[in-house]
JSON list of C-alpha atoms in Angstrom, two decimals:
[
{"chain": "A", "resi": 1, "resn": "MET", "atom": "CA", "xyz": [50.88, -35.87, 21.41]},
{"chain": "A", "resi": 2, "resn": "ASN", "atom": "CA", "xyz": [48.52, -35.17, 18.28]},
{"chain": "A", "resi": 3, "resn": "ARG", "atom": "CA", "xyz": [48.88, -32.05, 16.08]},
{"chain": "A", "resi": 4, "resn": "THR", "atom": "CA", "xyz": [46.20, -29.94, 17.97]},
{"chain": "A", "resi": 5, "resn": "ASP", "atom": "CA", "xyz": [47.77, -30.58, 21.29]},
{"chain": "A", "resi": 6, "resn": "ARG", "atom": "CA", "xyz": [51.03, -29.49, 19.88]},
{"chain": "A", "resi": 7, "resn": "LEU", "atom": "CA", "xyz": [49.78, -26.17, 18.29]},
{"chain": "A", "resi": 8, "resn": "TYR", "atom": "CA", "xyz": [48.39, -25.33, 21.76]},
{"chain": "A", "resi": 9, "resn": "ALA", "atom": "CA", "xyz": [51.36, -26.09, 23.47]},
{"chain": "A", "resi": 10, "resn": "ILE", "atom": "CA", "xyz": [53.92, -24.22, 21.15]},
{"chain": "A", "resi": 11, "resn": "VAL", "atom": "CA", "xyz": [51.53, -21.03, 21.53]},
{"chain": "A", "resi": 12, "resn": "GLU", "atom": "CA", "xyz": [51.56, -21.60, 25.34]},
{"chain": "A", "resi": 13, "resn": "GLU", "atom": "CA", "xyz": [55.63, -21.90, 25.12]},
{"chain": "A", "resi": 14, "resn": "LEU", "atom": "CA", "xyz": [55.72, -18.77, 23.19]},
{"chain": "A", "resi": 15, "resn": "ARG", "atom": "CA", "xyz": [53.61, -17.00, 25.37]},
{"chain": "A", "resi": 16, "resn": "ALA", "atom": "CA", "xyz": [55.68, -18.15, 28.58]},
{"chain": "A", "resi": 17, "resn": "VAL", "atom": "CA", "xyz": [59.24, -16.79, 27.19]},
{"chain": "A", "resi": 18, "resn": "ALA", "atom": "CA", "xyz": [58.00, -13.69, 25.32]},
{"chain": "A", "resi": 19, "resn": "PRO", "atom": "CA", "xyz": [59.26, -11.45, 24.15]},
{"chain": "A", "resi": 20, "resn": "ARG", "atom": "CA", "xyz": [62.35, -13.62, 23.64]},
{"chain": "A", "resi": 21, "resn": "LEU", "atom": "CA", "xyz": [62.87, -16.04, 21.03]},
{"chain": "A", "resi": 22, "resn": "LYS", "atom": "CA", "xyz": [62.49, -19.76, 20.72]},
{"chain": "A", "resi": 23, "resn": "THR", "atom": "CA", "xyz": [64.21, -21.50, 17.65]},
{"chain": "A", "resi": 24, "resn": "ALA", "atom": "CA", "xyz": [62.78, -24.17, 15.48]},
{"chain": "A", "resi": 25, "resn": "ARG", "atom": "CA", "xyz": [65.44, -26.58, 16.76]},
{"chain": "A", "resi": 26, "resn": "GLU", "atom": "CA", "xyz": [64.35, -25.86, 20.80]},
{"chain": "A", "resi": 27, "resn": "LEU", "atom": "CA", "xyz": [60.90, -26.48, 19.57]},
{"chain": "A", "resi": 28, "resn": "ALA", "atom": "CA", "xyz": [61.27, -29.76, 17.60]},
{"chain": "A", "resi": 29, "resn": "ALA", "atom": "CA", "xyz": [63.56, -31.04, 20.43]},
{"chain": "A", "resi": 30, "resn": "ARG", "atom": "CA", "xyz": [60.77, -30.21, 23.15]},
{"chain": "A", "resi": 31, "resn": "HIS", "atom": "CA", "xyz": [57.84, -32.16, 21.31]},
{"chain": "A", "resi": 32, "resn": "GLY", "atom": "CA", "xyz": [60.17, -34.88, 19.38]},
{"chain": "A", "resi": 33, "resn": "VAL", "atom": "CA", "xyz": [59.22, -33.71, 16.01]},
{"chain": "A", "resi": 34, "resn": "SER", "atom": "CA", "xyz": [61.51, -32.37, 13.10]},
{"chain": "A", "resi": 35, "resn": "VAL", "atom": "CA", "xyz": [62.45, -28.98, 12.26]},
{"chain": "A", "resi": 36, "resn": "ARG", "atom": "CA", "xyz": [60.33, -28.98, 9.32]},
{"chain": "A", "resi": 37, "resn": "THR", "atom": "CA", "xyz": [57.31, -30.09, 11.43]},
{"chain": "A", "resi": 38, "resn": "VAL", "atom": "CA", "xyz": [57.73, -27.34, 13.73]},
{"chain": "A", "resi": 39, "resn": "GLU", "atom": "CA", "xyz": [57.85, -24.78, 10.68]},
{"chain": "A", "resi": 40, "resn": "ARG", "atom": "CA", "xyz": [54.66, -26.10, 9.18]},
{"chain": "A", "resi": 41, "resn": "ASP", "atom": "CA", "xyz": [53.07, -25.71, 12.73]},
{"chain": "A", "resi": 42, "resn": "ILE", "atom": "CA", "xyz": [54.08, -22.28, 13.08]},
{"chain": "A", "resi": 43, "resn": "SER", "atom": "CA", "xyz": [52.91, -21.34, 9.56]},
{"chain": "A", "resi": 44, "resn": "ALA", "atom": "CA", "xyz": [49.56, -22.98, 10.12]},
{"chain": "A", "resi": 45, "resn": "LEU", "atom": "CA", "xyz": [49.21, -21.04, 13.69]},
{"chain": "A", "resi": 46, "resn": "GLN", "atom": "CA", "xyz": [50.36, -17.38, 11.81]},
{"chain": "A", "resi": 47, "resn": "GLN", "atom": "CA", "xyz": [47.81, -18.11, 9.07]},
{"chain": "A", "resi": 48, "resn": "SER", "atom": "CA", "xyz": [44.84, -18.43, 11.54]},
{"chain": "A", "resi": 49, "resn": "GLY", "atom": "CA", "xyz": [45.74, -15.45, 13.28]},
{"chain": "A", "resi": 50, "resn": "VAL", "atom": "CA", "xyz": [48.14, -16.30, 16.05]},
{"chain": "A", "resi": 51, "resn": "PRO", "atom": "CA", "xyz": [50.48, -13.19, 16.29]},
{"chain": "A", "resi": 52, "resn": "ILE", "atom": "CA", "xyz": [53.92, -15.10, 16.17]},
{"chain": "A", "resi": 53, "resn": "TYR", "atom": "CA", "xyz": [56.75, -13.46, 14.30]},
{"chain": "A", "resi": 54, "resn": "ALA", "atom": "CA", "xyz": [59.99, -14.62, 13.07]},
{"chain": "A", "resi": 55, "resn": "ASP", "atom": "CA", "xyz": [63.56, -13.35, 13.83]},
{"chain": "A", "resi": 56, "resn": "VAL", "atom": "CA", "xyz": [65.92, -14.62, 10.95]},
{"chain": "A", "resi": 57, "resn": "GLY", "atom": "CA", "xyz": [69.63, -15.13, 11.53]},
{"chain": "A", "resi": 58, "resn": "ARG", "atom": "CA", "xyz": [72.27, -17.16, 13.41]},
{"chain": "A", "resi": 59, "resn": "ARG", "atom": "CA", "xyz": [70.46, -16.35, 17.07]},
{"chain": "A", "resi": 60, "resn": "GLY", "atom": "CA", "xyz": [66.59, -16.01, 15.30]},
{"chain": "A", "resi": 61, "resn": "GLY", "atom": "CA", "xyz": [63.82, -17.63, 16.20]},
{"chain": "A", "resi": 62, "resn": "TYR", "atom": "CA", "xyz": [60.15, -17.25, 16.89]},
{"chain": "A", "resi": 63, "resn": "ALA", "atom": "CA", "xyz": [58.48, -15.08, 19.41]},
{"chain": "A", "resi": 64, "resn": "LEU", "atom": "CA", "xyz": [54.67, -14.46, 20.33]},
{"chain": "A", "resi": 65, "resn": "GLU", "atom": "CA", "xyz": [53.85, -10.62, 20.85]},
{"chain": "A", "resi": 66, "resn": "LYS", "atom": "CA", "xyz": [52.98, -10.63, 24.48]},
{"chain": "A", "resi": 67, "resn": "SER", "atom": "CA", "xyz": [50.76, -7.64, 24.39]},
{"chain": "A", "resi": 68, "resn": "MET", "atom": "CA", "xyz": [48.49, -9.58, 22.19]},
{"chain": "A", "resi": 69, "resn": "SER", "atom": "CA", "xyz": [46.18, -12.54, 22.78]},
{"chain": "A", "resi": 70, "resn": "LEU", "atom": "CA", "xyz": [44.17, -15.11, 21.51]},
{"chain": "A", "resi": 71, "resn": "PRO", "atom": "CA", "xyz": [40.38, -14.36, 21.18]},
{"chain": "A", "resi": 72, "resn": "PRO", "atom": "CA", "xyz": [38.42, -15.08, 24.23]},
{"chain": "A", "resi": 73, "resn": "LEU", "atom": "CA", "xyz": [37.12, -18.72, 24.54]},
{"chain": "A", "resi": 74, "resn": "ASN", "atom": "CA", "xyz": [33.56, -18.95, 23.86]},
{"chain": "A", "resi": 75, "resn": "PHE", "atom": "CA", "xyz": [32.88, -21.22, 27.16]},
{"chain": "A", "resi": 76, "resn": "THR", "atom": "CA", "xyz": [29.56, -20.71, 29.04]},
{"chain": "A", "resi": 77, "resn": "ALA", "atom": "CA", "xyz": [29.33, -20.49, 32.51]},
{"chain": "A", "resi": 78, "resn": "SER", "atom": "CA", "xyz": [27.67, -23.73, 32.84]},
{"chain": "A", "resi": 79, "resn": "GLU", "atom": "CA", "xyz": [30.59, -25.44, 30.80]},
{"chain": "A", "resi": 80, "resn": "VAL", "atom": "CA", "xyz": [33.34, -23.88, 32.86]},
{"chain": "A", "resi": 81, "resn": "VAL", "atom": "CA", "xyz": [31.43, -24.74, 36.23]},
{"chain": "A", "resi": 82, "resn": "ALA", "atom": "CA", "xyz": [30.91, -28.31, 35.05]},
{"chain": "A", "resi": 83, "resn": "LEU", "atom": "CA", "xyz": [34.74, -28.33, 34.49]},
{"chain": "A", "resi": 84, "resn": "GLY", "atom": "CA", "xyz": [35.56, -26.89, 38.13]},
{"chain": "A", "resi": 85, "resn": "VAL", "atom": "CA", "xyz": [32.92, -29.77, 39.71]},
{"chain": "A", "resi": 86, "resn": "ALA", "atom": "CA", "xyz": [35.31, -32.38, 37.56]},
{"chain": "A", "resi": 87, "resn": "VAL", "atom": "CA", "xyz": [38.35, -30.82, 39.04]},
{"chain": "A", "resi": 88, "resn": "ALA", "atom": "CA", "xyz": [37.37, -30.41, 42.57]},
{"chain": "A", "resi": 89, "resn": "ARG", "atom": "CA", "xyz": [35.95, -34.38, 42.53]},
{"chain": "A", "resi": 90, "resn": "ALA", "atom": "CA", "xyz": [39.53, -35.25, 41.50]},
{"chain": "A", "resi": 91, "resn": "GLY", "atom": "CA", "xyz": [40.71, -34.11, 44.82]},
{"chain": "A", "resi": 92, "resn": "ASP", "atom": "CA", "xyz": [44.26, -35.49, 45.00]},
{"chain": "A", "resi": 93, "resn": "GLY", "atom": "CA", "xyz": [43.95, -38.11, 42.33]},
{"chain": "A", "resi": 94, "resn": "PRO", "atom": "CA", "xyz": [45.97, -37.97, 39.32]},
{"chain": "A", "resi": 95, "resn": "PHE", "atom": "CA", "xyz": [46.17, -35.04, 37.22]},
{"chain": "A", "resi": 96, "resn": "ALA", "atom": "CA", "xyz": [44.65, -32.79, 39.97]},
{"chain": "A", "resi": 97, "resn": "ALA", "atom": "CA", "xyz": [47.03, -30.23, 39.77]},
{"chain": "A", "resi": 98, "resn": "ALA", "atom": "CA", "xyz": [47.05, -30.07, 35.93]},
{"chain": "A", "resi": 99, "resn": "GLY", "atom": "CA", "xyz": [43.29, -29.92, 36.14]},
{"chain": "A", "resi": 100, "resn": "ARG", "atom": "CA", "xyz": [43.43, -27.02, 38.42]},
{"chain": "A", "resi": 101, "resn": "SER", "atom": "CA", "xyz": [45.94, -25.21, 36.36]},
{"chain": "A", "resi": 102, "resn": "ALA", "atom": "CA", "xyz": [43.80, -25.94, 33.12]},
{"chain": "A", "resi": 103, "resn": "LEU", "atom": "CA", "xyz": [41.05, -24.35, 34.75]},
{"chain": "A", "resi": 104, "resn": "ARG", "atom": "CA", "xyz": [42.97, -21.19, 35.44]},
{"chain": "A", "resi": 105, "resn": "LYS", "atom": "CA", "xyz": [43.95, -20.85, 31.81]},
{"chain": "A", "resi": 106, "resn": "ILE", "atom": "CA", "xyz": [40.41, -21.17, 30.53]},
{"chain": "A", "resi": 107, "resn": "LEU", "atom": "CA", "xyz": [39.17, -18.64, 32.94]},
{"chain": "A", "resi": 108, "resn": "ALA", "atom": "CA", "xyz": [42.22, -16.14, 31.81]},
{"chain": "A", "resi": 109, "resn": "ALA", "atom": "CA", "xyz": [41.39, -16.64, 28.42]},
{"chain": "A", "resi": 110, "resn": "MET", "atom": "CA", "xyz": [37.70, -15.88, 28.87]},
{"chain": "A", "resi": 111, "resn": "SER", "atom": "CA", "xyz": [35.98, -12.73, 28.65]},
{"chain": "A", "resi": 112, "resn": "ARG", "atom": "CA", "xyz": [35.65, -10.89, 31.69]},
{"chain": "A", "resi": 113, "resn": "GLN", "atom": "CA", "xyz": [31.80, -10.99, 31.42]},
{"chain": "A", "resi": 114, "resn": "ASN", "atom": "CA", "xyz": [31.42, -14.91, 31.09]},
{"chain": "A", "resi": 115, "resn": "ALA", "atom": "CA", "xyz": [34.31, -15.47, 33.63]},
{"chain": "A", "resi": 116, "resn": "ASP", "atom": "CA", "xyz": [32.34, -13.30, 36.23]},
{"chain": "A", "resi": 117, "resn": "ALA", "atom": "CA", "xyz": [29.17, -15.31, 35.45]},
{"chain": "A", "resi": 118, "resn": "ALA", "atom": "CA", "xyz": [31.03, -18.66, 35.83]},
{"chain": "A", "resi": 119, "resn": "GLU", "atom": "CA", "xyz": [32.53, -17.45, 39.18]},
{"chain": "A", "resi": 120, "resn": "ARG", "atom": "CA", "xyz": [28.94, -16.52, 40.30]},
{"chain": "A", "resi": 121, "resn": "LEU", "atom": "CA", "xyz": [27.49, -20.06, 39.24]},
{"chain": "A", "resi": 122, "resn": "ALA", "atom": "CA", "xyz": [30.12, -21.99, 40.92]},
{"chain": "A", "resi": 123, "resn": "GLN", "atom": "CA", "xyz": [29.44, -20.28, 44.43]},
{"chain": "A", "resi": 124, "resn": "ARG", "atom": "CA", "xyz": [26.06, -22.13, 44.31]},
{"chain": "A", "resi": 125, "resn": "VAL", "atom": "CA", "xyz": [27.64, -25.45, 43.58]},
{"chain": "A", "resi": 126, "resn": "HIS", "atom": "CA", "xyz": [28.82, -27.47, 46.57]},
{"chain": "A", "resi": 127, "resn": "ILE", "atom": "CA", "xyz": [30.55, -30.67, 47.67]},
{"chain": "A", "resi": 128, "resn": "MET", "atom": "CA", "xyz": [29.28, -32.82, 50.83]},
{"chain": "A", "resi": 129, "resn": "GLU", "atom": "CA", "xyz": [32.35, -35.23, 51.61]},
{"chain": "A", "resi": 130, "resn": "GLY", "atom": "CA", "xyz": [31.44, -38.13, 53.77]},
{"chain": "A", "resi": 131, "resn": "PRO", "atom": "CA", "xyz": [33.27, -41.36, 54.43]},
{"chain": "A", "resi": 132, "resn": "GLU", "atom": "CA", "xyz": [31.00, -43.76, 52.34]},
{"chain": "A", "resi": 133, "resn": "ALA", "atom": "CA", "xyz": [30.44, -41.78, 49.64]},
{"chain": "A", "resi": 134, "resn": "ILE", "atom": "CA", "xyz": [28.43, -43.65, 46.53]},
{"chain": "A", "resi": 135, "resn": "ALA", "atom": "CA", "xyz": [28.37, -43.03, 42.77]},
{"chain": "A", "resi": 136, "resn": "PRO", "atom": "CA", "xyz": [25.63, -40.52, 42.38]},
{"chain": "A", "resi": 137, "resn": "MET", "atom": "CA", "xyz": [22.88, -40.41, 39.53]},
{"chain": "A", "resi": 138, "resn": "PRO", "atom": "CA", "xyz": [23.13, -38.11, 36.95]},
{"chain": "A", "resi": 139, "resn": "ILE", "atom": "CA", "xyz": [21.63, -34.70, 37.46]},
{"chain": "A", "resi": 140, "resn": "PRO", "atom": "CA", "xyz": [18.49, -34.10, 35.43]},
{"chain": "A", "resi": 141, "resn": "PRO", "atom": "CA", "xyz": [18.73, -31.63, 32.75]},
{"chain": "A", "resi": 142, "resn": "GLU", "atom": "CA", "xyz": [15.54, -29.82, 34.79]},
{"chain": "A", "resi": 143, "resn": "VAL", "atom": "CA", "xyz": [17.64, -29.56, 38.03]},
{"chain": "A", "resi": 144, "resn": "GLU", "atom": "CA", "xyz": [20.57, -27.93, 36.13]},
{"chain": "A", "resi": 145, "resn": "GLN", "atom": "CA", "xyz": [18.57, -25.30, 34.43]},
{"chain": "A", "resi": 146, "resn": "ALA", "atom": "CA", "xyz": [16.60, -24.47, 37.36]},
{"chain": "A", "resi": 147, "resn": "VAL", "atom": "CA", "xyz": [19.83, -23.61, 39.42]},
{"chain": "A", "resi": 148, "resn": "VAL", "atom": "CA", "xyz": [21.54, -21.66, 36.55]},
{"chain": "A", "resi": 149, "resn": "ALA", "atom": "CA", "xyz": [18.50, -19.34, 36.02]},
{"chain": "A", "resi": 150, "resn": "ARG", "atom": "CA", "xyz": [16.81, -19.69, 39.55]},
{"chain": "A", "resi": 151, "resn": "ARG", "atom": "CA", "xyz": [13.73, -21.06, 37.97]},
{"chain": "A", "resi": 152, "resn": "VAL", "atom": "CA", "xyz": [11.06, -22.76, 40.25]},
{"chain": "A", "resi": 153, "resn": "LEU", "atom": "CA", "xyz": [10.87, -26.38, 39.94]},
{"chain": "A", "resi": 154, "resn": "ARG", "atom": "CA", "xyz": [7.44, -28.73, 40.42]},
{"chain": "A", "resi": 155, "resn": "ILE", "atom": "CA", "xyz": [8.29, -32.19, 41.67]},
{"chain": "A", "resi": 156, "resn": "GLU", "atom": "CA", "xyz": [7.01, -35.37, 43.23]},
{"chain": "A", "resi": 157, "resn": "TYR", "atom": "CA", "xyz": [9.10, -36.26, 45.68]},
{"chain": "A", "resi": 158, "resn": "LEU", "atom": "CA", "xyz": [9.15, -39.56, 47.83]},
{"chain": "A", "resi": 159, "resn": "ASP", "atom": "CA", "xyz": [10.62, -38.70, 51.49]},
{"chain": "A", "resi": 160, "resn": "ALA", "atom": "CA", "xyz": [12.62, -41.12, 53.80]},
{"chain": "A", "resi": 161, "resn": "ALA", "atom": "CA", "xyz": [9.15, -42.36, 55.32]},
{"chain": "A", "resi": 162, "resn": "GLY", "atom": "CA", "xyz": [8.15, -43.52, 51.99]},
{"chain": "A", "resi": 163, "resn": "VAL", "atom": "CA", "xyz": [5.32, -40.75, 51.69]},
{"chain": "A", "resi": 164, "resn": "LEU", "atom": "CA", "xyz": [4.85, -39.14, 48.58]},
{"chain": "A", "resi": 165, "resn": "SER", "atom": "CA", "xyz": [4.19, -35.68, 47.83]},
{"chain": "A", "resi": 166, "resn": "GLU", "atom": "CA", "xyz": [3.93, -32.77, 45.10]},
{"chain": "A", "resi": 167, "resn": "ARG", "atom": "CA", "xyz": [6.14, -29.62, 45.82]},
{"chain": "A", "resi": 168, "resn": "ALA", "atom": "CA", "xyz": [6.87, -26.30, 44.28]},
{"chain": "A", "resi": 169, "resn": "VAL", "atom": "CA", "xyz": [10.62, -25.85, 45.34]},
{"chain": "A", "resi": 170, "resn": "GLU", "atom": "CA", "xyz": [12.95, -22.85, 44.57]},
{"chain": "A", "resi": 171, "resn": "PRO", "atom": "CA", "xyz": [16.54, -23.88, 43.81]},
{"chain": "A", "resi": 172, "resn": "VAL", "atom": "CA", "xyz": [19.60, -22.54, 45.81]},
{"chain": "A", "resi": 173, "resn": "ALA", "atom": "CA", "xyz": [22.34, -24.71, 45.35]},
{"chain": "A", "resi": 174, "resn": "LEU", "atom": "CA", "xyz": [23.54, -28.23, 44.37]},
{"chain": "A", "resi": 175, "resn": "LEU", "atom": "CA", "xyz": [25.30, -30.28, 47.15]},
{"chain": "A", "resi": 176, "resn": "HIS", "atom": "CA", "xyz": [27.04, -33.87, 46.82]},
{"chain": "A", "resi": 177, "resn": "GLY", "atom": "CA", "xyz": [26.86, -35.59, 49.77]},
{"chain": "A", "resi": 178, "resn": "ILE", "atom": "CA", "xyz": [27.30, -39.42, 51.07]},
{"chain": "A", "resi": 179, "resn": "ASN", "atom": "CA", "xyz": [24.23, -40.74, 49.21]},
{"chain": "A", "resi": 180, "resn": "GLY", "atom": "CA", "xyz": [24.73, -38.54, 46.11]},
{"chain": "A", "resi": 181, "resn": "TRP", "atom": "CA", "xyz": [23.47, -35.43, 44.80]},
{"chain": "A", "resi": 182, "resn": "TYR", "atom": "CA", "xyz": [20.78, -33.37, 46.47]},
{"chain": "A", "resi": 183, "resn": "LEU", "atom": "CA", "xyz": [19.29, -29.99, 45.63]},
{"chain": "A", "resi": 184, "resn": "VAL", "atom": "CA", "xyz": [19.17, -27.46, 48.15]},
{"chain": "A", "resi": 185, "resn": "ALA", "atom": "CA", "xyz": [16.01, -25.35, 47.90]},
{"chain": "A", "resi": 186, "resn": "TRP", "atom": "CA", "xyz": [13.55, -23.27, 49.55]},
{"chain": "A", "resi": 187, "resn": "CYS", "atom": "CA", "xyz": [10.20, -25.75, 49.65]},
{"chain": "A", "resi": 188, "resn": "ARG", "atom": "CA", "xyz": [7.01, -23.92, 49.30]},
{"chain": "A", "resi": 189, "resn": "LEU", "atom": "CA", "xyz": [4.90, -26.32, 50.97]},
{"chain": "A", "resi": 190, "resn": "ARG", "atom": "CA", "xyz": [7.11, -26.30, 54.27]},
{"chain": "A", "resi": 191, "resn": "ASP", "atom": "CA", "xyz": [7.81, -22.67, 53.80]},
{"chain": "A", "resi": 192, "resn": "GLU", "atom": "CA", "xyz": [11.38, -23.32, 54.84]},
{"chain": "A", "resi": 193, "resn": "PRO", "atom": "CA", "xyz": [14.80, -24.75, 53.39]},
{"chain": "A", "resi": 194, "resn": "ARG", "atom": "CA", "xyz": [15.16, -28.41, 52.64]},
{"chain": "A", "resi": 195, "resn": "ASN", "atom": "CA", "xyz": [17.76, -30.88, 51.11]},
{"chain": "A", "resi": 196, "resn": "PHE", "atom": "CA", "xyz": [16.08, -33.33, 48.19]},
{"chain": "A", "resi": 197, "resn": "ARG", "atom": "CA", "xyz": [17.99, -36.21, 46.96]},
{"chain": "A", "resi": 198, "resn": "LEU", "atom": "CA", "xyz": [17.77, -36.33, 43.56]},
{"chain": "A", "resi": 199, "resn": "ASP", "atom": "CA", "xyz": [17.14, -40.00, 43.37]},
{"chain": "A", "resi": 200, "resn": "ARG", "atom": "CA", "xyz": [14.00, -39.39, 45.45]},
{"chain": "A", "resi": 201, "resn": "MET", "atom": "CA", "xyz": [12.64, -36.97, 42.82]},
{"chain": "A", "resi": 202, "resn": "LYS", "atom": "CA", "xyz": [9.60, -39.13, 41.00]},
{"chain": "A", "resi": 203, "resn": "ALA", "atom": "CA", "xyz": [8.86, -36.43, 38.53]},
{"chain": "A", "resi": 204, "resn": "ILE", "atom": "CA", "xyz": [10.25, -33.02, 37.65]},
{"chain": "A", "resi": 205, "resn": "GLU", "atom": "CA", "xyz": [8.68, -29.95, 35.75]},
{"chain": "A", "resi": 206, "resn": "LEU", "atom": "CA", "xyz": [10.75, -26.95, 35.02]},
{"chain": "A", "resi": 207, "resn": "THR", "atom": "CA", "xyz": [8.18, -23.96, 35.33]},
{"chain": "A", "resi": 208, "resn": "GLU", "atom": "CA", "xyz": [8.56, -20.18, 33.98]},
{"chain": "A", "resi": 209, "resn": "TRP", "atom": "CA", "xyz": [8.48, -18.82, 37.50]},
{"chain": "A", "resi": 210, "resn": "THR", "atom": "CA", "xyz": [11.65, -17.28, 38.73]},
{"chain": "A", "resi": 211, "resn": "GLY", "atom": "CA", "xyz": [12.26, -17.59, 42.49]},
{"chain": "A", "resi": 212, "resn": "PRO", "atom": "CA", "xyz": [13.88, -14.73, 44.61]},
{"chain": "A", "resi": 213, "resn": "GLU", "atom": "CA", "xyz": [17.78, -14.64, 45.68]},
{"chain": "A", "resi": 214, "resn": "ARG", "atom": "CA", "xyz": [17.90, -16.61, 48.66]},
{"chain": "A", "resi": 215, "resn": "THR", "atom": "CA", "xyz": [20.89, -17.86, 51.19]},
{"chain": "A", "resi": 216, "resn": "ILE", "atom": "CA", "xyz": [20.59, -20.82, 53.00]},
{"chain": "A", "resi": 217, "resn": "ASP", "atom": "CA", "xyz": [23.03, -22.11, 55.38]},
{"chain": "A", "resi": 218, "resn": "MET", "atom": "CA", "xyz": [25.04, -24.92, 54.12]},
{"chain": "A", "resi": 219, "resn": "CYS", "atom": "CA", "xyz": [26.72, -25.72, 57.42]},
{"chain": "A", "resi": 220, "resn": "ARG", "atom": "CA", "xyz": [23.75, -27.48, 58.85]},
{"chain": "A", "resi": 221, "resn": "PRO", "atom": "CA", "xyz": [23.19, -30.42, 56.51]},
{"chain": "A", "resi": 222, "resn": "ALA", "atom": "CA", "xyz": [20.59, -33.35, 57.25]},
{"chain": "A", "resi": 223, "resn": "GLU", "atom": "CA", "xyz": [23.08, -36.28, 57.44]},
{"chain": "A", "resi": 224, "resn": "PRO", "atom": "CA", "xyz": [26.68, -36.62, 59.10]},
{"chain": "A", "resi": 225, "resn": "VAL", "atom": "CA", "xyz": [29.40, -35.13, 57.16]},
{"chain": "A", "resi": 226, "resn": "HIS", "atom": "CA", "xyz": [32.99, -34.38, 57.41]},
{"chain": "A", "resi": 227, "resn": "GLU", "atom": "CA", "xyz": [33.52, -31.04, 55.20]},
{"chain": "A", "resi": 228, "resn": "ILE", "atom": "CA", "xyz": [31.49, -28.92, 53.02]},
{"chain": "A", "resi": 229, "resn": "ARG", "atom": "CA", "xyz": [33.27, -26.99, 50.39]},
{"chain": "A", "resi": 230, "resn": "MET", "atom": "CA", "xyz": [32.47, -24.77, 47.72]},
{"chain": "A", "resi": 231, "resn": "ILE", "atom": "CA", "xyz": [33.62, -25.59, 43.91]},
{"chain": "A", "resi": 232, "resn": "SER", "atom": "CA", "xyz": [36.58, -22.95, 43.36]},
{"chain": "A", "resi": 233, "resn": "LEU", "atom": "CA", "xyz": [37.34, -21.70, 40.17]},
{"chain": "A", "resi": 234, "resn": "GLY", "atom": "CA", "xyz": [40.48, -19.94, 41.13]}
]
């Protein structure tokens, strides 16, 4: 464990037991360092503004003022949803539970406004799971921006029949399927909802137009699917 990780871990330990005390010896044993190292860590945390106080004496130790908290984390909604996607795709793999726990801690430390924005954005990102999922191509930044801000996209799209067409689409959600990532959008050319495979988009232009709020039934995919589930930040 490096020093930065140890500093965060010490704060979390003190937060968990507050207002009870933890001695320097207990913290040192927990992190496999010397008592002197713990004392230097506590001093560094105090100097950075973390509300840790010391109670001297035979039964003394360190405690974190429970009524106080660290400043809100300055994560954007997109950054938190990106973490949510990574955690969701981890499934039952290594550290999946730790990832969900970390995400909850991040949300708890964020401002209420930013956390609410992240929750709303997460409702617009979905994962569709099938038996033979392939590695998806990277999502173009124009598509990400369009989903976040409901900006209309102009695309050149090659359909399953090999026909290339120009479309203006209103992004609604991202969907992960057995052929990679899809953009679920309202197609102005067809005047109906469509799923567009990202690897079939041959040109993408982010426009200045903002599309209306739309709700599309995510339970009717255009291909076989075992399960559709939303990204959860809870």
